[in-house]
mmCIF file of C-alpha atoms in Angstrom:
data_model
loop_
_atom_site.group_PDB
_atom_site.id
_atom_site.type_symbol
_atom_site.label_atom_id
_atom_site.label_comp_id
_atom_site.label_asym_id
_atom_site.label_seq_id
_atom_site.Cartn_x
_atom_site.Cartn_y
_atom_site.Cartn_z
ATOM 1 C CA MET A 1 6.126 -15.385 -12.875
ATOM 2 C CA VAL A 2 5.947 -14.690 -9.139
ATOM 3 C CA LEU A 3 5.154 -11.124 -8.083
ATOM 4 C CA ASP A 4 4.545 -9.584 -4.668
ATOM 5 C CA VAL A 5 1.451 -7.472 -5.317
ATOM 6 C CA TYR A 6 1.625 -6.063 -1.771
ATOM 7 C CA GLU A 7 4.271 -6.267 0.933
ATOM 8 C CA GLN A 8 4.502 -4.456 4.269
ATOM 9 C CA TYR A 9 6.298 -4.821 7.601
ATOM 10 C CA PHE A 10 4.419 -4.392 10.891
ATOM 11 C CA ASN A 11 5.118 -4.552 14.594
ATOM 12 C CA ALA A 12 3.891 -7.922 15.769
ATOM 13 C CA LYS A 13 4.130 -10.431 18.573
ATOM 14 C CA CYS A 14 4.830 -14.139 18.334
ATOM 15 C CA LYS A 15 6.992 -16.732 20.022
ATOM 16 C CA PHE A 16 8.035 -19.434 17.586
ATOM 17 C CA ASN A 17 10.606 -22.191 18.123
ATOM 18 C CA GLY A 18 11.373 -20.592 21.480
ATOM 19 C CA VAL A 19 12.392 -17.274 19.869
ATOM 20 C CA PRO A 20 10.395 -14.079 20.504
ATOM 21 C CA ARG A 21 9.359 -12.361 17.251
ATOM 22 C CA LYS A 22 8.537 -8.652 17.325
ATOM 23 C CA ALA A 23 7.709 -7.975 13.670
ATOM 24 C CA ALA A 24 5.993 -9.558 10.692
ATOM 25 C CA ILE A 25 6.041 -9.140 6.955
ATOM 26 C CA VAL A 26 2.653 -9.550 5.269
ATOM 27 C CA LYS A 27 2.395 -10.263 1.532
ATOM 28 C CA LEU A 28 -0.150 -10.760 -1.215
ATOM 29 C CA THR A 29 1.614 -12.710 -3.961
ATOM 30 C CA SER A 30 0.542 -13.618 -7.472
ATOM 31 C CA ASP A 31 2.031 -16.541 -9.360
ATOM 32 C CA SER A 32 1.174 -16.955 -13.024
ATOM 33 C CA GLU A 33 2.241 -19.770 -15.300
ATOM 34 C CA ALA A 34 0.867 -21.349 -18.456
ATOM 35 C CA GLY A 35 -2.405 -19.409 -18.419
ATOM 36 C CA ASN A 36 -3.094 -20.035 -14.731
ATOM 37 C CA ILE A 37 -3.056 -17.424 -11.939
ATOM 38 C CA ARG A 38 -2.682 -18.140 -8.246
ATOM 39 C CA TYR A 39 -2.880 -15.658 -5.358
ATOM 40 C CA SER A 40 -1.711 -16.289 -1.815
ATOM 41 C CA VAL A 41 -1.416 -14.367 1.445
ATOM 42 C CA SER A 42 1.608 -14.997 3.649
ATOM 43 C CA VAL A 43 2.798 -13.922 7.089
ATOM 44 C CA ASN A 44 6.361 -14.266 8.292
ATOM 45 C CA PHE A 45 7.303 -13.351 11.880
ATOM 46 C CA PHE A 46 10.906 -12.358 12.592
ATOM 47 C CA PRO A 47 12.909 -11.196 15.661
ATOM 48 C CA PHE A 48 13.377 -7.457 14.832
ATOM 49 C CA ARG A 49 15.844 -6.782 17.644
ATOM 50 C CA ASP A 50 16.478 -3.133 16.668
ATOM 51 C CA PRO A 51 15.109 -0.590 14.141
ATOM 52 C CA GLU A 52 17.762 -1.573 11.566
ATOM 53 C CA ASP A 53 17.176 -5.337 11.923
ATOM 54 C CA PHE A 54 15.022 -6.519 9.045
ATOM 55 C CA CYS A 55 16.748 -9.905 8.905
ATOM 56 C CA VAL A 56 13.797 -12.166 8.137
ATOM 57 C CA SER A 57 13.933 -15.748 9.383
ATOM 58 C CA TYR A 58 11.842 -18.262 7.493
ATOM 59 C CA ASP A 59 10.838 -20.686 10.229
ATOM 60 C CA ALA A 60 7.829 -18.665 11.454
ATOM 61 C CA TYR A 61 6.095 -18.601 8.067
ATOM 62 C CA ALA A 62 2.543 -19.430 7.012
ATOM 63 C CA GLU A 63 0.839 -19.105 3.640
ATOM 64 C CA LYS A 64 -2.737 -19.475 2.432
ATOM 65 C CA GLU A 65 -3.848 -19.824 -1.168
ATOM 66 C CA ILE A 66 -6.859 -17.583 -1.753
ATOM 67 C CA TYR A 67 -7.378 -17.989 -5.520
ATOM 68 C CA ASN A 68 -6.290 -20.433 -8.221
ATOM 69 C CA ALA A 69 -7.848 -20.500 -11.701
ATOM 70 C CA LYS A 70 -7.256 -20.062 -15.409
ATOM 71 C CA GLY A 71 -6.620 -16.454 -16.344
ATOM 72 C CA ARG A 72 -4.218 -13.618 -15.673
ATOM 73 C CA ARG A 73 -3.674 -10.775 -13.214
ATOM 74 C CA SER A 74 -6.625 -8.501 -12.613
ATOM 75 C CA LYS A 75 -6.446 -5.153 -10.798
ATOM 76 C CA LYS A 76 -10.140 -5.495 -9.899
ATOM 77 C CA ARG A 77 -9.552 -8.937 -8.377
ATOM 78 C CA GLU A 78 -6.433 -7.711 -6.536
ATOM 79 C CA LYS A 79 -8.395 -4.816 -5.046
ATOM 80 C CA ALA A 80 -10.945 -7.309 -3.673
ATOM 81 C CA PHE A 81 -8.146 -9.484 -2.274
ATOM 82 C CA MET A 82 -6.609 -6.454 -0.542
ATOM 83 C CA GLU A 83 -9.927 -5.877 1.230
ATOM 84 C CA GLU A 84 -9.704 -9.433 2.627
ATOM 85 C CA LEU A 85 -5.950 -9.413 3.286
ATOM 86 C CA ARG A 86 -6.012 -8.525 6.979
ATOM 87 C CA ALA A 87 -8.565 -11.210 7.818
ATOM 88 C CA HIS A 88 -6.475 -13.873 6.057
ATOM 89 C CA ALA A 89 -3.244 -12.603 7.640
ATOM 90 C CA ASP A 90 -4.817 -12.535 11.120
ATOM 91 C CA GLU A 91 -5.942 -16.140 10.628
ATOM 92 C CA LEU A 92 -2.413 -17.178 9.636
ATOM 93 C CA ALA A 93 -0.881 -15.236 12.538
ATOM 94 C CA ALA A 94 -3.252 -16.866 15.024
ATOM 95 C CA SER A 95 -2.330 -20.312 13.685
ATOM 96 C CA MET A 96 1.245 -19.592 14.822
ATOM 97 C CA GLY A 97 0.177 -18.040 18.119
ATOM 98 C CA GLY A 98 0.970 -14.529 16.921
ATOM 99 C CA LYS A 99 -0.628 -11.122 16.464
ATOM 100 C CA ILE A 100 -0.037 -8.378 13.891
ATOM 101 C CA TYR A 101 -0.335 -4.757 15.018
ATOM 102 C CA TRP A 102 -1.893 -3.230 11.908
ATOM 103 C CA ASP A 103 -1.801 0.275 13.375
ATOM 104 C CA LYS A 104 2.004 0.072 13.810
ATOM 105 C CA PRO A 105 3.630 -0.329 10.385
ATOM 106 C CA LEU A 106 7.442 -0.393 10.332
ATOM 107 C CA ARG A 107 7.729 0.685 6.688
ATOM 108 C CA ASP A 108 5.462 1.964 3.960
ATOM 109 C CA ALA A 109 3.733 -0.649 1.827
ATOM 110 C CA ARG A 110 5.292 -1.742 -1.445
ATOM 111 C CA THR A 111 2.841 -2.501 -4.228
ATOM 112 C CA ALA A 112 3.182 -3.712 -7.799
#
C-alpha cells in the first residue's frame, strides 16, 4: 500500500528540459508490502503559471529512498524522517538545478 505521509506545494525555481518551473511538490511516501516498509522523499518541479495552475508535470521529478526494511509504519520513525525531509528534498532539488523556497508554501501541508 502506497501512502503519502506528507505532501506540500512550495514556490520554487528550476529550469528543466528548457521549461522554467516556479513551484515544487515535496512528498514523504511510505510503501508497505508483504511485511516490508519503504520510505522515500520526492521533489517534483512544475511550471505554476498562475495561482490556479497546479498542473504537475512529471519530467522534473527526483526521488530518494531513505528507509527500506522489514516492519510496518511507525509514527516515531515518520517524525524522525520529517526532521530530515528538507535536507533530502534540497539535495534532490539541487541535483536538478533547482531550489525550494521553504518559507513560501503555496498550500497547507497534507499529512496522513
